[in-house]
Amino acid sequence: MSQIALTRRGPELVAVRPHRRGGLKRRQAIASYLLVAPFFLVFLTMLVLPLVYAGYLSLFRDQLVGGTVFAGLGNYMRAVQDPLFLEGLLRMLKFLLIQVPIMLSLALLFALALDSGRLRLQRVIRLTIFMPYAVPGVIAALMWGYLYGPDFGPFAQAARAIGLPAPPFLGSQWMLGSIMNIVTWSFVGYNMIILYAALRSIPTELYEAARVDGAGELRVAWSIKIPALKPALLLTTIFSVIGGFQLFNEPNLLRSLAPNVIGVGYSPNLYVYNLAFVNQDINYAAAVAFLLGIVIMIASYAVQLGALRRERRS
Amino acid sequence: MRPFTKRPAAGLAATTIVAALALSACSGGASTTPTTAAPSAVSQAAIDAAMTTKTDLTFWTWVPNIQDEIDLFEKKYPAIHVTVVNEGSAHYTKLRTAIKAGTGAPDVAAIEYQYLPSFTQGNSLLDLAPYGAAKASGDYASWIWSQVSNGSAVYAIPQDVGPMGNLYREDLLSAAGITPPTTWDEFAADARAYRAANPDKYFTDYPGNDAGAFVGLLWQAGARPFGYDGKKTVTINLESPEAEKVVNFWNPLVKDGVVAVDPDFTDQWYQSIANGRYASWQTAAWGPVFLQGTAAKTSGLWRAAPLPQWDASKPTSGNWGGSTTAVMKSTKNPIAAAQLALWLNTQHEPSLMLATKQFLFPASTSILKDPAFIDEKSEFYGGQQVNKEFAAISATVVPDFSWLPFMDYAYSSYNETMGKAVADRTDLAAGLKAWQTALTTYATQQGFTVK
């Protein structure tokens, strides 16, 4: 999925170097297979097998009355016409188009600020920005749920204290924005670390050369750092797109605070969960999950393709 | 995940039971094979044999400290060991998953009344009639017993119930010059007057996320929205005159902003209950104890009364909540499991303990008459005998209410339809219609015949 990013970034990808002596080469080859074997074992049993099983399940229809019958692509046909699923997808698309640019811009800004070397207490600041990522998603959603509270939350109380109505963070108009805020807060530090690490790997001679040519800090950031960050930005974008489509924790937990605002299909992942465990429709849930996976693949491919085109043009 | 550890003793127990069954003449392979015909009773000899054989049972329940009652059981039947497991909020999800997987299900499980049909529909519950459950019917009001039985079959033993009443803040009402309403007409007028006098407070909250509470109000009004014949036919009738009466009553109150529409059992709601933002709560018999824990600082200010009535000359109530003890059909120890379910809820000592220690509102008529339960005075309610109040209400619950075999879906789709209309303060009648449509569509999709 993120091949471009990795091959362009990665000398670390080169696992086996060609050697002259055949025996050593073979022994090294065996060793490297042994080293990757545990991963592939887990990958097969925990990912590929369940996927195959889910794919198999998605082809059947299990009714409460009448039992299981082969449905072919019936579940998929139902899903592409299911307003709840489509609304959820659309909502996530809106979420991504707004949230990902905001989050990555912030992450980029922080990374550049840290890399400029002009900040005091650099490590403390870096750690502080990264810290929300260390807070488990569930805790984050609970914490923000409290902050958003319409009666008891500190924002509402502050608003009331100065005679304003409480902001309806958990109302149907604001909810998506409220969730975007939680996700941004959680992941800005994570993305910042990736970008910052990429910045650290830019050869400093380039900066010196630029300064000799009379470039200021902003010019260096614009003409050297950001272009060099492209692969890392692509990587973080793809991660964010994948993560965004899979939104589950935040809506699921805020749901208990605003059950009539967040419906069963608020995010596609939440919908799959409710289909499987509330409606007891495992087969249909499997089909919806597969479709979601396909949408995510298409979306991440589109992001890559977009980046590739831009590169060719320039 | 596997509560059944195969031990030599268990194998021995099985042979003993089979021998006992064979000896007690004409009681063939009782209930070990699923048959449609009524299974014949298990003999006392077989029960005695099973109860003295070393057995391990697993019991899934959410009742806190029920281990106290289990200790009593184990003292009486030293050969039986019961492992109590609290699966928390994932109780039903885990139960259904275990049933589907065919392994890992408990022997005995707590199940709420409304979910029983979804388990009998999948043929997952053991018919307890042959194990002596049929005799227990006399100890329960007919509205309770009809929910756990179908014909001669008994699928669970009632544990607690939730006949609905009205809790109100005596201080707030008297400050507003309002006496607790006895009819719904009075209730509406009081709610408007109270709201007009207290712009930042509400007479009550009408949550859009609690189908259980709404169904309880339908129940009181005489509506019978759901039905299931135990096979393939379900009844979904949310557009009866009785159901419309309830919805048309709340519609203007919700639309005009007279009542709050906060989702219940959320932080917002807890705060409002505790700080007097709501002056009353139409709730079930488990409500009084619940409130005591939630709004401790308002002790002495609350009172309990029956629900407002549609017809004051014929006091009636509905039920909201309550649970049963059921035995899974997959159990390897049906006799011991059935005896546990029966003993826990029909023996005087444990069922009184459930009522006085765990504060479950009793289903059993004998506990509802027991002075140790009903004479208790509650400080929180200004010394009122709240249990006596609700015991009297329990006798007025209208019988013959039944459920759909997919209440999980019914409740969750309520939030999307009717509940959404409440939360958005739009037309409740349209919301109710949308709920009816959602349920009918789902039932048809699942292969049921909808009547």
mmCIF file of N, CA, C and O in Angstrom, chain A residues 61-66 78 84 145-146 149-152 172 255-265 273 277-283, chain B residues 93 96-97 100 121 208-209 231-232 263 266-268 271-272 275 277 405-406 408-409 412 415-416 419-420 423-424 442 444-448:
data_model
loop_
_atom_site.group_PDB
_atom_site.id
_atom_site.type_symbol
_atom_site.label_atom_id
_atom_site.label_comp_id
_atom_site.label_asym_id
_atom_site.label_seq_id
_atom_site.Cartn_x
_atom_site.Cartn_y
_atom_site.Cartn_z
ATOM 1 N N ARG A 61 -26.932 -16.097 3.744
ATOM 2 C CA ARG A 61 -27.903 -15.323 4.489
ATOM 3 C C ARG A 61 -28.455 -16.224 5.578
ATOM 4 O O ARG A 61 -28.958 -17.311 5.287
ATOM 5 N N ASP A 62 -28.294 -15.767 6.829
ATOM 6 C CA ASP A 62 -28.757 -16.569 7.951
ATOM 7 C C ASP A 62 -29.929 -15.843 8.592
ATOM 8 O O ASP A 62 -29.757 -14.836 9.252
ATOM 9 N N GLN A 63 -31.120 -16.365 8.375
ATOM 10 C CA GLN A 63 -32.291 -15.711 8.935
ATOM 11 C C GLN A 63 -32.655 -16.335 10.264
ATOM 12 O O GLN A 63 -32.389 -17.504 10.506
ATOM 13 N N LEU A 64 -33.300 -15.542 11.116
ATOM 14 C CA LEU A 64 -33.756 -16.082 12.395
ATOM 15 C C LEU A 64 -34.727 -17.227 12.138
ATOM 16 O O LEU A 64 -34.724 -18.228 12.826
ATOM 17 N N VAL A 65 -35.560 -17.055 11.101
ATOM 18 C CA VAL A 65 -36.441 -18.150 10.709
ATOM 19 C C VAL A 65 -35.981 -18.652 9.343
ATOM 20 O O VAL A 65 -35.787 -17.854 8.434
ATOM 21 N N GLY A 66 -35.785 -19.939 9.203
ATOM 22 C CA GLY A 66 -35.444 -20.471 7.893
ATOM 23 C C GLY A 66 -33.988 -20.855 7.751
ATOM 24 O O GLY A 66 -33.612 -21.511 6.793
ATOM 25 N N ARG A 78 -27.435 -5.705 -1.337
ATOM 26 C CA ARG A 78 -28.215 -5.024 -0.305
ATOM 27 C C ARG A 78 -27.398 -3.861 0.270
ATOM 28 O O ARG A 78 -27.924 -2.773 0.521
ATOM 29 N N LEU A 84 -28.157 3.425 5.360
ATOM 30 C CA LEU A 84 -27.369 3.600 6.581
ATOM 31 C C LEU A 84 -25.876 3.463 6.297
ATOM 32 O O LEU A 84 -25.053 4.228 6.782
ATOM 33 N N GLY A 145 -15.706 13.474 26.167
ATOM 34 C CA GLY A 145 -17.140 13.410 26.404
ATOM 35 C C GLY A 145 -17.520 14.227 27.625
ATOM 36 O O GLY A 145 -18.505 14.960 27.636
ATOM 37 N N TYR A 146 -16.686 14.131 28.657
ATOM 38 C CA TYR A 146 -16.934 14.919 29.860
ATOM 39 C C TYR A 146 -16.764 16.414 29.556
ATOM 40 O O TYR A 146 -17.580 17.241 29.947
ATOM 41 N N GLY A 149 -19.690 17.965 27.782
ATOM 42 C CA GLY A 149 -20.992 17.858 28.452
ATOM 43 C C GLY A 149 -21.795 19.148 28.419
ATOM 44 O O GLY A 149 -21.263 20.216 28.718
ATOM 45 N N PRO A 150 -23.070 19.080 28.061
ATOM 46 C CA PRO A 150 -23.873 20.289 27.892
ATOM 47 C C PRO A 150 -24.245 20.970 29.205
ATOM 48 O O PRO A 150 -24.623 22.133 29.207
ATOM 49 N N ASP A 151 -24.150 20.270 30.326
ATOM 50 C CA ASP A 151 -24.576 20.875 31.574
ATOM 51 C C ASP A 151 -23.424 20.986 32.560
ATOM 52 O O ASP A 151 -23.235 21.973 33.222
ATOM 53 N N PHE A 152 -22.630 19.898 32.601
ATOM 54 C CA PHE A 152 -21.605 19.795 33.634
ATOM 55 C C PHE A 152 -20.219 20.073 33.088
ATOM 56 O O PHE A 152 -19.284 20.270 33.824
ATOM 57 N N SER A 172 -26.580 17.399 17.084
ATOM 58 C CA SER A 172 -26.396 16.737 15.783
ATOM 59 C C SER A 172 -25.580 17.605 14.815
ATOM 60 O O SER A 172 -24.922 17.078 13.929
ATOM 61 N N ARG A 255 -21.666 7.837 21.888
ATOM 62 C CA ARG A 255 -23.026 7.375 21.682
ATOM 63 C C ARG A 255 -23.790 7.269 22.993
ATOM 64 O O ARG A 255 -24.980 7.558 23.069
ATOM 65 N N SER A 256 -23.078 6.865 24.035
ATOM 66 C CA SER A 256 -23.771 6.729 25.321
ATOM 67 C C SER A 256 -24.155 8.097 25.874
ATOM 68 O O SER A 256 -25.036 8.203 26.711
ATOM 69 N N LEU A 257 -23.494 9.163 25.409
ATOM 70 C CA LEU A 257 -23.851 10.509 25.867
ATOM 71 C C LEU A 257 -24.943 11.107 24.996
ATOM 72 O O LEU A 257 -25.746 11.908 25.443
ATOM 73 N N ALA A 258 -24.943 10.750 23.714
ATOM 74 C CA ALA A 258 -25.906 11.332 22.782
ATOM 75 C C ALA A 258 -26.475 10.235 21.888
ATOM 76 O O ALA A 258 -26.215 10.187 20.700
ATOM 77 N N PRO A 259 -27.250 9.335 22.493
ATOM 78 C CA PRO A 259 -27.702 8.146 21.753
ATOM 79 C C PRO A 259 -28.581 8.466 20.547
ATOM 80 O O PRO A 259 -28.659 7.665 19.631
ATOM 81 N N ASN A 260 -29.230 9.631 20.562
ATOM 82 C CA ASN A 260 -30.098 9.913 19.427
ATOM 83 C C ASN A 260 -29.391 10.697 18.342
ATOM 84 O O ASN A 260 -29.914 10.888 17.261
ATOM 85 N N VAL A 261 -28.179 11.161 18.633
ATOM 86 C CA VAL A 261 -27.406 11.877 17.610
ATOM 87 C C VAL A 261 -26.552 10.873 16.831
ATOM 88 O O VAL A 261 -26.464 10.919 15.612
ATOM 89 N N ILE A 262 -25.921 9.967 17.556
ATOM 90 C CA ILE A 262 -25.085 8.960 16.909
ATOM 91 C C ILE A 262 -25.903 7.689 16.729
ATOM 92 O O ILE A 262 -26.155 6.969 17.691
ATOM 93 N N GLY A 263 -26.325 7.449 15.507
ATOM 94 C CA GLY A 263 -27.136 6.271 15.230
ATOM 95 C C GLY A 263 -26.272 5.036 15.036
ATOM 96 O O GLY A 263 -25.047 5.104 15.092
ATOM 97 N N VAL A 264 -26.924 3.904 14.773
ATOM 98 C CA VAL A 264 -26.179 2.652 14.616
ATOM 99 C C VAL A 264 -25.227 2.705 13.435
ATOM 100 O O VAL A 264 -24.248 1.982 13.383
ATOM 101 N N GLY A 265 -25.518 3.563 12.451
ATOM 102 C CA GLY A 265 -24.681 3.595 11.249
ATOM 103 C C GLY A 265 -23.851 4.857 11.161
ATOM 104 O O GLY A 265 -23.498 5.285 10.067
ATOM 105 N N TYR A 273 -20.388 -3.369 13.455
ATOM 106 C CA TYR A 273 -20.475 -3.898 14.816
ATOM 107 C C TYR A 273 -21.936 -4.115 15.215
ATOM 108 O O TYR A 273 -22.302 -5.166 15.736
ATOM 109 N N PHE A 277 -23.655 -7.664 16.134
ATOM 110 C CA PHE A 277 -23.926 -8.008 17.524
ATOM 111 C C PHE A 277 -25.288 -7.552 18.044
ATOM 112 O O PHE A 277 -25.748 -8.061 19.034
ATOM 113 N N VAL A 278 -25.896 -6.576 17.388
ATOM 114 C CA VAL A 278 -27.244 -6.202 17.822
ATOM 115 C C VAL A 278 -28.275 -6.881 16.929
ATOM 116 O O VAL A 278 -29.184 -7.547 17.401
ATOM 117 N N ASN A 279 -28.099 -6.733 15.613
ATOM 118 C CA ASN A 279 -29.060 -7.343 14.692
ATOM 119 C C ASN A 279 -28.811 -8.834 14.499
ATOM 120 O O ASN A 279 -29.614 -9.514 13.890
ATOM 121 N N GLN A 280 -27.684 -9.314 14.973
ATOM 122 C CA GLN A 280 -27.300 -10.723 14.805
ATOM 123 C C GLN A 280 -27.281 -11.139 13.343
ATOM 124 O O GLN A 280 -27.690 -12.238 12.997
ATOM 125 N N ASP A 281 -26.843 -10.214 12.503
ATOM 126 C CA ASP A 281 -26.799 -10.500 11.079
ATOM 127 C C ASP A 281 -25.331 -10.587 10.661
ATOM 128 O O ASP A 281 -24.805 -9.710 9.989
ATOM 129 N N ILE A 282 -24.675 -11.662 11.083
ATOM 130 C CA ILE A 282 -23.234 -11.823 10.872
ATOM 131 C C ILE A 282 -22.892 -11.773 9.388
ATOM 132 O O ILE A 282 -21.912 -11.162 8.975
ATOM 133 N N ASN A 283 -23.725 -12.411 8.578
ATOM 134 C CA ASN A 283 -23.415 -12.515 7.154
ATOM 135 C C ASN A 283 -23.426 -11.155 6.472
ATOM 136 O O ASN A 283 -22.511 -10.818 5.718
ATOM 137 N N THR B 93 -24.203 -10.286 24.213
ATOM 138 C CA THR B 93 -23.329 -10.504 23.062
ATOM 139 C C THR B 93 -22.526 -11.781 23.262
ATOM 140 O O THR B 93 -22.438 -12.633 22.376
ATOM 141 N N ARG B 96 -24.802 -14.933 23.168
ATOM 142 C CA ARG B 96 -25.212 -15.313 21.819
ATOM 143 C C ARG B 96 -24.041 -15.892 21.040
ATOM 144 O O ARG B 96 -24.198 -16.846 20.282
ATOM 145 N N THR B 97 -22.875 -15.289 21.234
ATOM 146 C CA THR B 97 -21.697 -15.790 20.536
ATOM 147 C C THR B 97 -21.390 -17.215 20.977
ATOM 148 O O THR B 97 -21.112 -18.088 20.156
ATOM 149 N N LYS B 100 -23.867 -19.610 19.504
ATOM 150 C CA LYS B 100 -23.595 -19.806 18.084
ATOM 151 C C LYS B 100 -22.380 -20.709 17.884
ATOM 152 O O LYS B 100 -22.355 -21.561 17.005
ATOM 153 N N GLN B 121 -36.491 -18.617 20.596
ATOM 154 C CA GLN B 121 -36.588 -18.697 19.142
ATOM 155 C C GLN B 121 -35.447 -19.548 18.582
ATOM 156 O O GLN B 121 -35.632 -20.328 17.659
ATOM 157 N N GLY B 208 -35.365 9.982 24.808
ATOM 158 C CA GLY B 208 -35.588 9.405 23.480
ATOM 159 C C GLY B 208 -34.738 8.175 23.244
ATOM 160 O O GLY B 208 -34.685 7.659 22.133
ATOM 161 N N ASN B 209 -34.051 7.724 24.290
ATOM 162 C CA ASN B 209 -33.139 6.592 24.072
ATOM 163 C C ASN B 209 -33.554 5.382 24.879
ATOM 164 O O ASN B 209 -32.809 4.443 24.992
ATOM 165 N N LYS B 231 -43.170 -19.610 16.960
ATOM 166 C CA LYS B 231 -42.696 -20.285 15.748
ATOM 167 C C LYS B 231 -42.241 -19.272 14.712
ATOM 168 O O LYS B 231 -41.101 -18.844 14.727
ATOM 169 N N LYS B 232 -43.163 -18.892 13.810
ATOM 170 C CA LYS B 232 -42.751 -18.045 12.699
ATOM 171 C C LYS B 232 -43.514 -16.743 12.596
ATOM 172 O O LYS B 232 -43.199 -15.915 11.755
ATOM 173 N N PRO B 263 -31.259 12.152 27.051
ATOM 174 C CA PRO B 263 -31.143 10.698 27.144
ATOM 175 C C PRO B 263 -30.938 10.283 28.603
ATOM 176 O O PRO B 263 -30.241 10.988 29.336
ATOM 177 N N THR B 266 -27.329 9.005 31.476
ATOM 178 C CA THR B 266 -26.095 9.631 31.001
ATOM 179 C C THR B 266 -25.662 10.626 32.084
ATOM 180 O O THR B 266 -26.448 10.940 32.975
ATOM 181 N N ASP B 267 -24.447 11.130 31.977
ATOM 182 C CA ASP B 267 -23.956 12.058 32.992
ATOM 183 C C ASP B 267 -24.896 13.252 33.145
ATOM 184 O O ASP B 267 -25.200 13.692 34.243
ATOM 185 N N GLN B 268 -25.333 13.752 31.989
ATOM 186 C CA GLN B 268 -26.235 14.891 31.972
ATOM 187 C C GLN B 268 -27.486 14.597 32.808
ATOM 188 O O GLN B 268 -27.940 15.392 33.616
ATOM 189 N N GLN B 271 -26.794 14.247 36.614
ATOM 190 C CA GLN B 271 -26.650 15.572 37.208
ATOM 191 C C GLN B 271 -28.016 16.214 37.420
ATOM 192 O O GLN B 271 -28.286 16.791 38.464
ATOM 193 N N SER B 272 -28.870 16.112 36.404
ATOM 194 C CA SER B 272 -30.175 16.762 36.464
ATOM 195 C C SER B 272 -31.051 16.165 37.555
ATOM 196 O O SER B 272 -31.785 16.874 38.236
ATOM 197 N N ASN B 275 -29.553 17.438 40.900
ATOM 198 C CA ASN B 275 -29.617 18.851 41.270
ATOM 199 C C ASN B 275 -31.006 19.473 41.081
ATOM 200 O O ASN B 275 -31.143 20.695 41.077
ATOM 201 N N ARG B 277 -33.115 19.486 38.535
ATOM 202 C CA ARG B 277 -33.551 20.014 37.247
ATOM 203 C C ARG B 277 -34.818 19.296 36.773
ATOM 204 O O ARG B 277 -35.608 19.853 36.023
ATOM 205 N N PRO B 405 -39.214 -11.739 19.125
ATOM 206 C CA PRO B 405 -37.979 -12.520 19.281
ATOM 207 C C PRO B 405 -36.736 -11.742 18.847
ATOM 208 O O PRO B 405 -35.672 -12.336 18.675
ATOM 209 N N PHE B 406 -36.862 -10.445 18.624
ATOM 210 C CA PHE B 406 -35.672 -9.642 18.268
ATOM 211 C C PHE B 406 -35.747 -8.267 18.931
ATOM 212 O O PHE B 406 -35.682 -7.240 18.279
ATOM 213 N N ASP B 408 -33.547 -6.795 20.746
ATOM 214 C CA ASP B 408 -32.310 -6.000 20.624
ATOM 215 C C ASP B 408 -32.454 -5.038 19.457
ATOM 216 O O ASP B 408 -32.176 -3.853 19.562
ATOM 217 N N TYR B 409 -32.896 -5.602 18.334
ATOM 218 C CA TYR B 409 -33.069 -4.758 17.157
ATOM 219 C C TYR B 409 -34.182 -3.748 17.397
ATOM 220 O O TYR B 409 -34.060 -2.574 17.048
ATOM 221 N N SER B 412 -32.857 -0.923 19.492
ATOM 222 C CA SER B 412 -31.878 -0.050 18.842
ATOM 223 C C SER B 412 -32.531 0.736 17.711
ATOM 224 O O SER B 412 -32.191 1.888 17.480
ATOM 225 N N ASN B 415 -34.274 3.991 18.881
ATOM 226 C CA ASN B 415 -33.432 5.182 18.979
ATOM 227 C C ASN B 415 -33.354 5.937 17.663
ATOM 228 O O ASN B 415 -33.226 7.144 17.640
ATOM 229 N N GLU B 416 -33.405 5.191 16.560
ATOM 230 C CA GLU B 416 -33.221 5.802 15.242
ATOM 231 C C GLU B 416 -34.518 6.438 14.732
ATOM 232 O O GLU B 416 -34.480 7.276 13.846
ATOM 233 N N GLY B 419 -37.212 7.566 18.944
ATOM 234 C CA GLY B 419 -36.316 8.272 19.863
ATOM 235 C C GLY B 419 -35.719 9.513 19.237
ATOM 236 O O GLY B 419 -35.535 10.536 19.895
ATOM 237 N N LYS B 420 -35.430 9.432 17.946
ATOM 238 C CA LYS B 420 -34.856 10.577 17.251
ATOM 239 C C LYS B 420 -35.880 11.712 17.176
ATOM 240 O O LYS B 420 -35.532 12.875 17.340
ATOM 241 N N ALA B 423 -35.800 13.332 20.547
ATOM 242 C CA ALA B 423 -34.601 14.149 20.762
ATOM 243 C C ALA B 423 -34.642 15.429 19.938
ATOM 244 O O ALA B 423 -34.195 16.478 20.385
ATOM 245 N N ASP B 424 -35.178 15.334 18.718
ATOM 246 C CA ASP B 424 -35.237 16.514 17.845
ATOM 247 C C ASP B 424 -36.513 17.325 18.058
ATOM 248 O O ASP B 424 -36.732 18.328 17.374
ATOM 249 N N TYR B 442 -37.597 -5.487 9.160
ATOM 250 C CA TYR B 442 -36.612 -6.405 9.731
ATOM 251 C C TYR B 442 -37.210 -7.800 9.897
ATOM 252 O O TYR B 442 -36.584 -8.807 9.538
ATOM 253 N N THR B 444 -39.626 -9.234 8.291
ATOM 254 C CA THR B 444 -39.788 -9.896 7.004
ATOM 255 C C THR B 444 -38.438 -10.379 6.481
ATOM 256 O O THR B 444 -38.324 -11.507 6.000
ATOM 257 N N GLN B 445 -37.426 -9.504 6.623
ATOM 258 C CA GLN B 445 -36.076 -9.885 6.193
ATOM 259 C C GLN B 445 -35.596 -11.133 6.912
ATOM 260 O O GLN B 445 -34.878 -11.955 6.339
ATOM 261 N N GLN B 446 -35.981 -11.266 8.181
ATOM 262 C CA GLN B 446 -35.518 -12.398 8.975
ATOM 263 C C GLN B 446 -36.399 -13.628 8.779
ATOM 264 O O GLN B 446 -36.205 -14.627 9.457
ATOM 265 N N GLY B 447 -37.364 -13.545 7.896
ATOM 266 C CA GLY B 447 -38.152 -14.716 7.564
ATOM 267 C C GLY B 447 -39.409 -14.908 8.394
ATOM 268 O O GLY B 447 -40.059 -15.950 8.299
ATOM 269 N N PHE B 448 -39.768 -13.920 9.229
ATOM 270 C CA PHE B 448 -40.981 -14.059 10.014
ATOM 271 C C PHE B 448 -42.202 -13.666 9.175
ATOM 272 O O PHE B 448 -42.103 -12.893 8.228
#
